[in-house]
Short mmCIF file of C-alpha atoms and ligand atoms in Angstrom, two decimals:
data_model
loop_
_atom_site.label_atom_id
_atom_site.label_comp_id
_atom_site.label_asym_id
_atom_site.label_seq_id
_atom_site.Cartn_x
_atom_site.Cartn_y
_atom_site.Cartn_z
CA MET I 1 27.27 25.85 -0.41
CA ALA I 2 25.51 25.05 2.87
CA TYR I 3 22.74 22.47 2.78
CA ASP I 4 19.75 22.47 5.13
CA LEU I 5 20.30 18.87 6.18
CA VAL I 6 22.86 16.15 5.65
CA ILE I 7 22.02 12.55 6.61
CA ARG I 8 24.79 9.95 6.59
CA SER I 9 24.27 6.20 6.66
CA ARG I 10 26.57 3.24 6.14
CA ARG I 11 23.61 1.50 4.51
CA ALA I 12 21.96 4.06 2.21
CA VAL I 13 19.61 2.26 -0.17
CA LEU I 14 20.29 4.09 -3.44
CA PRO I 15 18.87 3.29 -6.90
CA GLY I 16 22.21 1.71 -7.87
CA GLY I 17 22.50 -0.41 -4.71
CA THR I 18 23.17 -0.06 -1.00
CA ARG I 19 26.37 1.70 0.06
CA ALA I 20 27.71 4.13 2.64
CA ALA I 21 26.60 7.61 1.60
CA ALA I 22 25.70 11.13 2.66
CA VAL I 23 22.41 12.50 1.38
CA ALA I 24 22.30 16.31 1.29
CA VAL I 25 18.98 18.12 1.35
CA SER I 26 18.19 21.68 0.23
CA GLY I 27 14.66 22.87 0.87
CA PRO I 28 12.30 20.01 0.03
CA SER I 29 14.62 18.10 -2.29
CA ILE I 30 17.68 15.88 -2.38
CA ALA I 31 20.46 18.15 -3.66
CA ALA I 32 23.42 15.77 -3.61
CA VAL I 33 24.40 12.19 -2.82
CA GLU I 34 28.05 12.01 -1.76
CA ASP I 35 30.45 9.62 -0.04
CA TYR I 36 29.69 8.84 3.58
CA GLY I 37 32.68 10.82 4.85
CA ALA I 38 32.36 13.78 2.49
CA ARG I 39 32.82 17.21 4.06
CA LEU I 40 29.49 18.93 3.59
CA ASP I 41 28.28 22.12 5.22
CA ALA I 42 24.77 21.90 6.61
CA ALA I 43 22.49 23.52 9.17
CA ARG I 44 21.72 20.04 10.55
CA GLN I 45 23.87 16.92 10.37
CA VAL I 46 22.50 13.47 11.20
CA ASP I 47 24.72 10.39 11.28
CA LEU I 48 22.67 7.19 11.27
CA GLY I 49 25.77 4.98 11.43
CA ASP I 50 24.67 1.41 10.70
CA LEU I 51 20.96 2.25 10.53
CA ALA I 52 19.71 1.93 6.97
CA LEU I 53 18.48 4.97 5.06
CA LEU I 54 15.60 4.06 2.74
CA PRO I 55 13.54 6.19 0.41
CA GLY I 56 10.23 7.03 2.07
CA LEU I 57 7.78 4.30 1.12
CA VAL I 58 4.95 4.95 -1.33
CA ASP I 59 1.77 3.07 -0.44
CA THR I 60 -0.57 3.24 -3.41
CA HIS I 61 -3.35 1.24 -1.78
CA VAL I 62 -4.86 2.90 1.29
CA HIS I 63 -8.55 3.27 2.16
CA VAL I 64 -8.78 6.42 4.27
CA ASN I 65 -12.63 6.45 4.20
CA GLU I 66 -12.96 10.21 4.84
CA PRO I 67 -15.34 11.93 4.28
CA GLY I 68 -18.37 9.80 5.00
CA ARG I 69 -16.93 6.88 6.95
CA THR I 70 -14.43 8.79 9.04
CA GLU I 71 -15.35 6.66 12.04
CA TRP I 72 -13.54 3.82 10.21
CA GLU I 73 -10.33 5.79 9.55
CA GLY I 74 -9.43 9.34 8.55
CA PHE I 75 -6.68 11.47 7.05
CA ALA I 76 -5.26 12.55 10.42
CA THR I 77 -5.01 9.03 11.82
CA ALA I 78 -4.04 7.19 8.63
CA THR I 79 -1.24 9.61 7.79
CA ARG I 80 0.19 9.49 11.32
CA ALA I 81 0.27 5.70 11.06
CA ALA I 82 1.95 6.04 7.67
CA ALA I 83 4.65 8.35 9.05
CA ALA I 84 5.33 5.97 11.93
CA GLY I 85 5.61 3.11 9.45
CA GLY I 86 8.13 4.84 7.17
CA VAL I 87 5.51 5.62 4.51
CA THR I 88 5.78 9.20 3.21
CA THR I 89 3.21 9.08 0.41
CA ILE I 90 -0.17 7.35 0.32
CA CYS I 91 -2.66 7.11 -2.52
CA ASP I 92 -6.21 7.09 -1.22
CA MET I 93 -8.71 4.67 -2.74
CA PRO I 94 -11.90 6.13 -4.25
CA LEU I 95 -14.36 3.97 -2.35
CA ASN I 96 -15.60 3.58 1.20
CA SER I 97 -15.59 7.36 1.48
CA VAL I 98 -18.92 9.07 0.80
CA PRO I 99 -19.15 10.37 -1.82
CA PRO I 100 -16.87 7.97 -3.69
CA THR I 101 -14.29 9.72 -5.89
CA THR I 102 -16.13 9.21 -9.17
CA THR I 103 -16.64 12.86 -10.17
CA VAL I 104 -14.47 15.98 -10.04
CA ALA I 105 -16.86 17.46 -7.45
CA ALA I 106 -16.33 14.42 -5.22
CA LEU I 107 -12.55 14.73 -5.64
CA GLU I 108 -12.76 18.37 -4.57
CA GLU I 109 -14.82 17.32 -1.55
CA LYS I 110 -12.21 14.75 -0.62
CA ARG I 111 -9.34 17.19 -1.04
CA ALA I 112 -11.19 19.67 1.18
CA ALA I 113 -11.69 16.96 3.81
CA ALA I 114 -7.97 16.11 3.74
CA ALA I 115 -6.60 19.65 3.68
CA GLY I 116 -4.49 20.53 6.70
CA LYS I 117 -4.79 17.08 8.31
CA CYS I 118 -2.12 15.06 6.57
CA TRP I 119 1.22 14.08 8.13
CA VAL I 120 2.48 12.60 4.86
CA ASP I 121 1.77 13.43 1.22
CA VAL I 122 -1.52 12.16 -0.15
CA ALA I 123 -2.54 11.49 -3.75
CA PHE I 124 -5.92 10.25 -4.91
CA TRP I 125 -7.32 7.52 -7.11
CA GLY I 126 -10.48 8.18 -9.07
CA GLY I 127 -13.16 5.55 -9.53
CA ALA I 128 -14.56 3.99 -12.71
CA VAL I 129 -18.17 2.91 -12.15
CA PRO I 130 -21.14 2.33 -14.47
CA GLY I 131 -22.35 5.69 -15.76
CA ASN I 132 -19.37 7.91 -14.96
CA GLU I 133 -17.56 7.56 -18.32
CA ALA I 134 -17.87 11.30 -18.90
CA SER I 135 -16.05 12.03 -15.61
CA LEU I 136 -12.95 9.94 -16.33
CA VAL I 137 -10.94 12.37 -18.45
CA PRO I 138 -11.89 15.40 -16.28
CA LEU I 139 -10.76 13.47 -13.16
CA HIS I 140 -7.52 12.57 -14.96
CA GLU I 141 -6.97 16.23 -15.79
CA ALA I 142 -7.72 17.13 -12.16
CA GLY I 143 -4.68 15.04 -11.14
CA VAL I 144 -5.88 11.65 -9.91
CA VAL I 145 -3.18 9.00 -10.25
CA GLY I 146 -5.47 6.54 -12.03
CA PHE I 147 -8.82 4.81 -11.70
CA LYS I 148 -10.02 1.92 -9.57
CA CYS I 149 -12.76 -0.43 -10.67
CA PHE I 150 -14.37 -3.55 -9.28
CA LEU I 151 -15.39 -6.59 -11.29
CA LEU I 152 -17.77 -7.83 -8.58
CA ASP I 153 -19.75 -6.29 -5.72
CA SER I 154 -17.40 -3.96 -3.79
CA GLY I 155 -19.32 -4.13 -0.52
CA ALA I 156 -20.01 -0.38 -0.87
CA PRO I 157 -23.38 0.12 -2.61
CA GLU I 158 -22.33 3.55 -3.90
CA PHE I 159 -19.39 1.97 -5.81
CA PRO I 160 -20.89 -0.65 -8.18
CA PRO I 161 -18.76 -2.93 -10.38
CA LEU I 162 -18.10 -2.72 -14.12
CA ASP I 163 -19.27 -5.54 -16.38
CA THR I 164 -17.13 -6.83 -19.27
CA ALA I 165 -18.40 -4.17 -21.69
CA GLY I 166 -18.00 -1.43 -19.07
CA LEU I 167 -14.43 -2.53 -18.37
CA ARG I 168 -13.53 -2.26 -22.06
CA THR I 169 -15.23 1.11 -22.43
CA ALA I 170 -13.39 2.49 -19.39
CA LEU I 171 -10.02 1.10 -20.50
CA GLY I 172 -10.56 2.42 -24.01
CA THR I 173 -11.41 5.90 -22.73
CA LEU I 174 -8.43 5.91 -20.39
CA ALA I 175 -6.08 4.61 -23.09
CA GLU I 176 -6.69 7.81 -25.05
CA VAL I 177 -5.08 9.85 -22.26
CA ASP I 178 -2.70 7.05 -21.21
CA ALA I 179 -4.31 6.83 -17.77
CA LEU I 180 -4.09 3.73 -15.60
CA LEU I 181 -6.99 1.47 -14.63
CA ILE I 182 -6.55 -0.67 -11.51
CA ALA I 183 -8.90 -3.56 -10.90
CA HIS I 184 -10.14 -5.55 -7.94
CA ALA I 185 -9.93 -8.84 -9.78
CA GLU I 186 -12.34 -11.45 -8.44
CA SER I 187 -15.10 -12.85 -10.63
CA ALA I 188 -18.58 -12.96 -9.09
CA ALA I 189 -19.42 -16.09 -11.09
CA GLU I 190 -16.82 -18.09 -9.15
CA ILE I 191 -17.66 -16.81 -5.66
CA LYS I 192 -19.68 -19.31 -3.61
CA PRO I 193 -22.34 -18.40 -1.07
CA LEU I 194 -21.09 -18.50 2.50
CA GLU I 195 -23.25 -19.41 5.48
CA ALA I 196 -22.38 -18.02 8.92
CA THR I 197 -19.10 -19.68 9.93
CA ARG I 198 -16.20 -19.31 12.33
CA ASP I 199 -14.07 -21.57 10.12
CA PHE I 200 -11.52 -19.61 8.08
CA TRP I 201 -11.12 -22.42 5.50
CA SER I 202 -14.82 -22.21 4.66
CA PHE I 203 -14.35 -18.53 3.94
CA VAL I 204 -11.24 -19.23 1.80
CA ASP I 205 -13.14 -21.91 -0.15
CA SER I 206 -15.92 -19.42 -0.87
CA ARG I 207 -13.45 -17.13 -2.67
CA PRO I 208 -11.34 -19.63 -4.61
CA ARG I 209 -8.23 -18.88 -6.64
CA VAL I 210 -10.16 -19.43 -9.85
CA ALA I 211 -12.24 -16.33 -9.06
CA GLU I 212 -9.06 -14.23 -9.28
CA ARG I 213 -7.92 -16.11 -12.39
CA ARG I 214 -11.15 -15.51 -14.32
CA ALA I 215 -11.19 -11.81 -13.48
CA ILE I 216 -7.52 -11.34 -14.41
CA GLU I 217 -8.23 -13.03 -17.76
CA GLN I 218 -10.99 -10.46 -18.26
CA VAL I 219 -8.58 -7.59 -17.52
CA ILE I 220 -5.90 -9.01 -19.83
CA SER I 221 -8.43 -9.36 -22.67
CA ALA I 222 -9.68 -5.81 -22.18
CA SER I 223 -6.14 -4.42 -22.10
CA ALA I 224 -5.19 -6.38 -25.22
CA ALA I 225 -8.28 -5.11 -27.03
CA THR I 226 -7.84 -1.44 -26.11
CA GLY I 227 -4.12 -0.93 -25.50
CA GLY I 228 -5.04 0.46 -22.08
CA ARG I 229 -2.75 0.24 -19.07
CA ALA I 230 -4.12 -2.08 -16.39
CA HIS I 231 -3.00 -3.05 -12.91
CA ILE I 232 -4.19 -5.90 -10.69
CA VAL I 233 -4.56 -4.90 -7.07
CA HIS I 234 -3.94 -7.22 -4.10
CA LEU I 235 -3.10 -10.46 -5.93
CA SER I 236 -3.51 -13.41 -3.58
CA ALA I 237 -3.84 -16.42 -5.92
CA ALA I 238 -0.26 -17.26 -6.85
CA ASP I 239 -1.26 -19.60 -9.67
CA CYS I 240 -2.09 -16.43 -11.65
CA VAL I 241 1.58 -15.43 -11.74
CA ALA I 242 2.31 -17.50 -14.84
CA MET I 243 -0.61 -16.01 -16.73
CA ILE I 244 0.43 -12.47 -15.76
CA SER I 245 4.01 -13.19 -16.75
CA GLY I 246 2.83 -14.44 -20.13
CA ALA I 247 0.65 -11.38 -20.68
CA LYS I 248 3.57 -9.08 -19.86
CA ALA I 249 5.83 -11.01 -22.21
CA ALA I 250 3.23 -10.60 -24.94
CA GLY I 251 3.37 -6.82 -24.54
CA ILE I 252 0.12 -6.37 -22.61
CA ARG I 253 0.49 -3.27 -20.43
CA LEU I 254 -0.15 -5.04 -17.15
CA THR I 255 1.29 -4.64 -13.65
CA VAL I 256 0.38 -6.33 -10.38
CA GLU I 257 0.70 -5.80 -6.66
CA THR I 258 0.39 -8.02 -3.64
CA CYS I 259 0.11 -7.10 0.04
CA PRO I 260 2.06 -7.72 3.25
CA HIS I 261 -0.67 -9.96 4.71
CA TYR I 262 -0.45 -12.41 1.79
CA LEU I 263 3.34 -12.53 2.14
CA TYR I 264 3.41 -12.79 5.94
CA PHE I 265 0.44 -14.92 7.03
CA THR I 266 -0.86 -18.29 5.91
CA ALA I 267 -4.40 -19.59 6.25
CA GLU I 268 -3.07 -22.38 8.48
CA GLN I 269 -2.19 -19.74 11.09
CA VAL I 270 -5.66 -18.19 11.33
CA PRO I 271 -7.52 -19.19 14.52
CA GLU I 272 -11.20 -20.05 14.44
CA GLY I 273 -13.34 -16.91 14.48
CA ALA I 274 -10.35 -14.54 14.06
CA THR I 275 -12.09 -12.14 11.69
CA GLU I 276 -9.27 -9.59 11.90
CA PHE I 277 -7.63 -11.84 9.26
CA LYS I 278 -10.50 -11.44 6.81
CA SER I 279 -9.66 -9.77 3.51
CA CYS I 280 -10.94 -10.18 -0.05
CA PRO I 281 -9.34 -12.02 -1.72
CA PRO I 282 -8.39 -14.15 1.28
CA ILE I 283 -5.04 -15.10 2.78
CA ARG I 284 -4.41 -18.59 1.34
CA ASP I 285 -2.38 -21.68 2.29
CA SER I 286 1.37 -21.89 2.85
CA TYR I 287 2.05 -23.32 -0.63
CA ASN I 288 0.34 -20.31 -2.15
CA ARG I 289 2.38 -17.96 0.02
CA GLU I 290 5.61 -19.59 -1.16
CA ALA I 291 4.54 -19.25 -4.79
CA LEU I 292 3.58 -15.60 -4.28
CA TRP I 293 7.05 -14.91 -2.90
CA ARG I 294 8.58 -16.55 -5.95
CA GLY I 295 6.42 -14.40 -8.21
CA LEU I 296 7.66 -11.34 -6.37
CA GLU I 297 11.29 -12.43 -6.32
CA GLY I 298 11.11 -13.32 -10.01
CA GLY I 299 9.90 -9.82 -10.88
CA VAL I 300 6.43 -10.73 -12.14
CA ILE I 301 4.75 -9.08 -9.14
CA ASP I 302 5.78 -5.43 -9.33
CA CYS I 303 4.98 -3.97 -5.94
CA VAL I 304 3.90 -4.57 -2.36
CA VAL I 305 1.37 -2.14 -0.90
CA SER I 306 -0.80 -2.39 2.16
CA ASP I 307 -4.49 -2.43 1.12
CA HIS I 308 -4.95 -0.82 4.53
CA SER I 309 -8.72 -1.11 4.84
CA PRO I 310 -9.98 -0.69 8.39
CA CYS I 311 -13.55 -0.31 9.56
CA ALA I 312 -15.37 0.35 12.80
CA PRO I 313 -14.37 -2.41 15.28
CA GLU I 314 -17.94 -3.61 15.71
CA LEU I 315 -18.13 -4.44 11.99
CA LYS I 316 -14.92 -6.45 12.24
CA LEU I 317 -15.19 -8.16 15.61
CA ALA I 318 -18.73 -8.04 16.96
CA ALA I 319 -19.83 -10.42 14.25
CA SER I 320 -19.02 -13.08 16.90
CA GLY I 321 -16.26 -14.49 14.79
CA ASP I 322 -18.52 -15.00 11.77
CA PHE I 323 -16.39 -14.76 8.62
CA ALA I 324 -19.51 -14.30 6.48
CA ALA I 325 -20.69 -11.21 8.37
CA ALA I 326 -17.39 -9.48 9.26
CA TRP I 327 -16.01 -6.62 7.16
CA GLY I 328 -13.21 -7.75 4.84
CA GLY I 329 -10.18 -5.54 5.26
CA ILE I 330 -6.86 -5.64 7.09
CA ALA I 331 -5.27 -2.68 8.87
CA SER I 332 -1.50 -2.65 8.42
CA LEU I 333 -0.34 0.75 7.19
CA GLN I 334 2.08 1.22 10.10
CA LEU I 335 3.39 -2.35 9.98
CA GLY I 336 3.83 -3.25 6.31
CA LEU I 337 7.55 -2.55 6.07
CA SER I 338 8.40 -4.63 9.14
CA ALA I 339 6.06 -7.46 8.10
CA VAL I 340 7.57 -7.71 4.62
CA TRP I 341 11.15 -7.31 5.85
CA THR I 342 10.69 -10.01 8.50
CA VAL I 343 10.04 -12.63 5.82
CA ALA I 344 12.20 -11.08 3.08
CA ARG I 345 15.27 -11.20 5.29
CA GLU I 346 14.71 -14.85 6.18
CA ARG I 347 14.57 -15.52 2.45
CA GLY I 348 17.88 -13.77 1.82
CA ARG I 349 16.37 -10.74 0.14
CA THR I 350 17.90 -7.29 0.58
CA LEU I 351 16.74 -3.81 1.47
CA ASP I 352 17.24 -2.94 -2.21
CA ASP I 353 14.49 -5.43 -3.03
CA VAL I 354 12.19 -4.01 -0.38
CA ALA I 355 12.82 -0.42 -1.53
CA ARG I 356 11.97 -1.43 -5.09
CA TRP I 357 8.77 -3.27 -4.09
CA MET I 358 7.53 -0.67 -1.61
CA ALA I 359 8.91 2.69 -2.83
CA SER I 360 10.19 3.03 -6.39
CA ALA I 361 7.79 0.61 -8.13
CA PRO I 362 4.62 2.02 -6.52
CA ALA I 363 5.82 5.59 -7.22
CA ALA I 364 6.29 4.67 -10.87
CA LEU I 365 2.89 2.96 -10.95
CA ALA I 366 1.16 6.11 -9.71
CA GLY I 367 3.24 8.44 -11.87
CA LEU I 368 4.65 10.26 -8.83
CA THR I 369 7.95 11.21 -10.40
CA ALA I 370 9.45 13.00 -7.37
CA LYS I 371 8.85 10.06 -5.02
CA GLY I 372 10.28 6.69 -4.13
CA ARG I 373 14.04 7.03 -4.61
CA LEU I 374 17.13 8.52 -2.99
CA ALA I 375 18.37 10.52 -5.96
CA VAL I 376 19.25 14.11 -6.76
CA GLY I 377 16.13 16.11 -7.59
CA ALA I 378 13.72 13.75 -5.83
CA ASP I 379 11.74 14.87 -2.80
CA ALA I 380 13.73 14.42 0.43
CA ASP I 381 11.36 11.72 1.71
CA LEU I 382 13.52 9.44 3.82
CA THR I 383 13.16 6.63 6.33
CA ALA I 384 15.75 5.59 8.90
CA PHE I 385 15.27 1.88 9.48
CA ASP I 386 16.96 -0.55 11.85
CA PRO I 387 16.86 -3.82 9.91
CA ASP I 388 18.15 -5.85 12.88
CA GLU I 389 15.86 -4.71 15.69
CA THR I 390 12.91 -6.92 16.59
CA TYR I 391 9.75 -5.87 18.41
CA VAL I 392 6.40 -7.27 19.44
CA VAL I 393 3.43 -5.49 17.84
CA ASP I 394 1.53 -3.66 20.57
CA PRO I 395 -1.82 -2.40 19.22
CA ALA I 396 -1.71 0.44 21.78
CA LYS I 397 1.24 1.90 19.84
CA LEU I 398 -0.55 2.01 16.49
CA TYR I 399 -1.80 5.32 15.16
CA HIS I 400 -4.55 3.73 13.07
CA ARG I 401 -7.93 5.01 14.28
CA HIS I 402 -8.74 1.48 15.48
CA PRO I 403 -5.94 -0.77 16.69
CA VAL I 404 -7.60 -3.97 15.37
CA THR I 405 -4.94 -5.84 13.38
CA PRO I 406 -3.96 -9.47 12.84
CA TYR I 407 -0.35 -8.49 13.55
CA ALA I 408 -1.10 -7.88 17.26
CA GLY I 409 1.40 -9.80 19.39
CA ARG I 410 3.58 -10.85 16.43
CA THR I 411 7.35 -10.42 16.67
CA LEU I 412 8.53 -8.45 13.64
CA THR I 413 12.05 -7.67 12.49
CA GLY I 414 13.03 -4.18 11.41
CA ARG I 415 11.90 -0.97 12.99
CA VAL I 416 11.35 2.51 11.62
CA ARG I 417 13.39 4.99 13.66
CA GLN I 418 12.78 8.25 11.83
CA THR I 419 10.86 9.55 8.83
CA TRP I 420 11.50 12.78 6.93
CA LEU I 421 8.95 14.33 4.60
CA ARG I 422 10.53 16.79 2.15
CA GLY I 423 13.33 17.28 4.66
CA THR I 424 11.13 17.71 7.76
CA ALA I 425 11.57 15.11 10.52
CA LEU I 426 8.25 13.55 11.55
CA LEU I 427 9.11 11.32 14.49
CA GLN I 428 10.60 11.61 17.93
CA ASP I 429 11.97 8.78 20.06
CA GLU I 430 9.65 5.81 20.46
CA GLY I 431 7.83 6.72 17.27
CA LEU I 432 5.92 9.68 18.68
CA LEU I 433 5.22 12.38 16.19
CA GLU I 434 6.98 15.66 16.67
CA GLY I 435 4.86 18.36 18.30
CA GLY I 436 1.49 16.60 18.19
CA GLY I 437 -0.36 19.90 17.99
CA GLU I 438 1.67 21.44 15.20
CA THR I 439 0.39 21.83 11.69
CA PRO I 440 0.84 18.63 9.70
CA VAL I 441 3.23 19.14 6.78
CA GLY I 442 1.77 16.67 4.27
CA ARG I 443 0.60 17.97 0.91
CA LEU I 444 -2.14 16.90 -1.44
CA LEU I 445 -0.48 15.67 -4.61
CA LYS I 446 -1.46 15.53 -8.24
CA ARG I 447 -0.02 12.97 -10.64
CA GLY I 448 3.38 14.01 -12.00
ZN1 ZN S 1 -8.47 -2.15 -1.25
#
């Protein structure tokens, strides 16, 4: 039998561990995984040698913002950045776009906006907001991968938060169809008012760790009361790890993610007025970063996803360095793998760890069964990665709509050299996408 494509690597990151292997592709799927030197007939043969072959990453936390705030980011630009960063599937968040994805009609509008523009596969989160209880099951049946809610003001007036009763109602409704609820877990009662300031520590103090802790307690209680599946997005406060671990041990159906910026940066590194570092919850001190890493390494934190949340540059930077006024969101979709690997490698972690945190665990979270692993029957979504190469982040080489990022000028270790989506190569040398004018090959996915 002749395959369409065979890719060989001496460092193929397979579900059972990294080894030399040949991955054979037929049509859109992985058809066989054989020994590195196996004789396999194929229309195209690629030998990566010592370059690592990873499963294409699955980033379940991306704010594309289209339609409605396409000047912040959009499907064409976000998915090109994803492809260049080794990410072959993104899950788009339901807010910051207008309309937010809180009804089936809004989901259809979003799918129409994305159609034909995507360089990688795109799935969608629905939103749980006050008053849309009747839309939750229909959205689930329409294929969203789960539902996002806020427990305090989201910053987008069209996406209000749930109160304690609303959280329980939503989780109870979703439990009946075994759908997932993901929560932005900060408690409004613990957030302090912030005057105009260029001092990052003042901003951090205004969103203390206890705000995350109180909100996570609320989610744990609601999950315990309803049996619903809950997930904490972008955990920053590492002192919550013990509580999450305890809840998991007690059988609460809880998972948690953190983000590259919490694992890479520390608050001590943030210059005065550098609002490109602003996110909610904030980047915290170096002790917190160490504890977050331990929570990840110990298996309490399940996955690492970007929370790529750009905005128009004037909202981020023209606030004259005022952390109170600037938009909170960090753009990193293209850089997450390198940022995480840079620190992970120094800590003695392996590519197997990174593939679990950034591909297989997020795919499982979102119920995307064909994604996130190099295994027979899975989609042939693959990333060639040089784990030894270092580079300096040049914002001019980012495909994000706006190149504003706190990683500018940082030296990162590990570079994406090629990305395949269902067997189709997406990059040329130097990270340029193949045939810029050709039809993008990404598909719009439904859960499953
Ligand atoms: Zn987010």
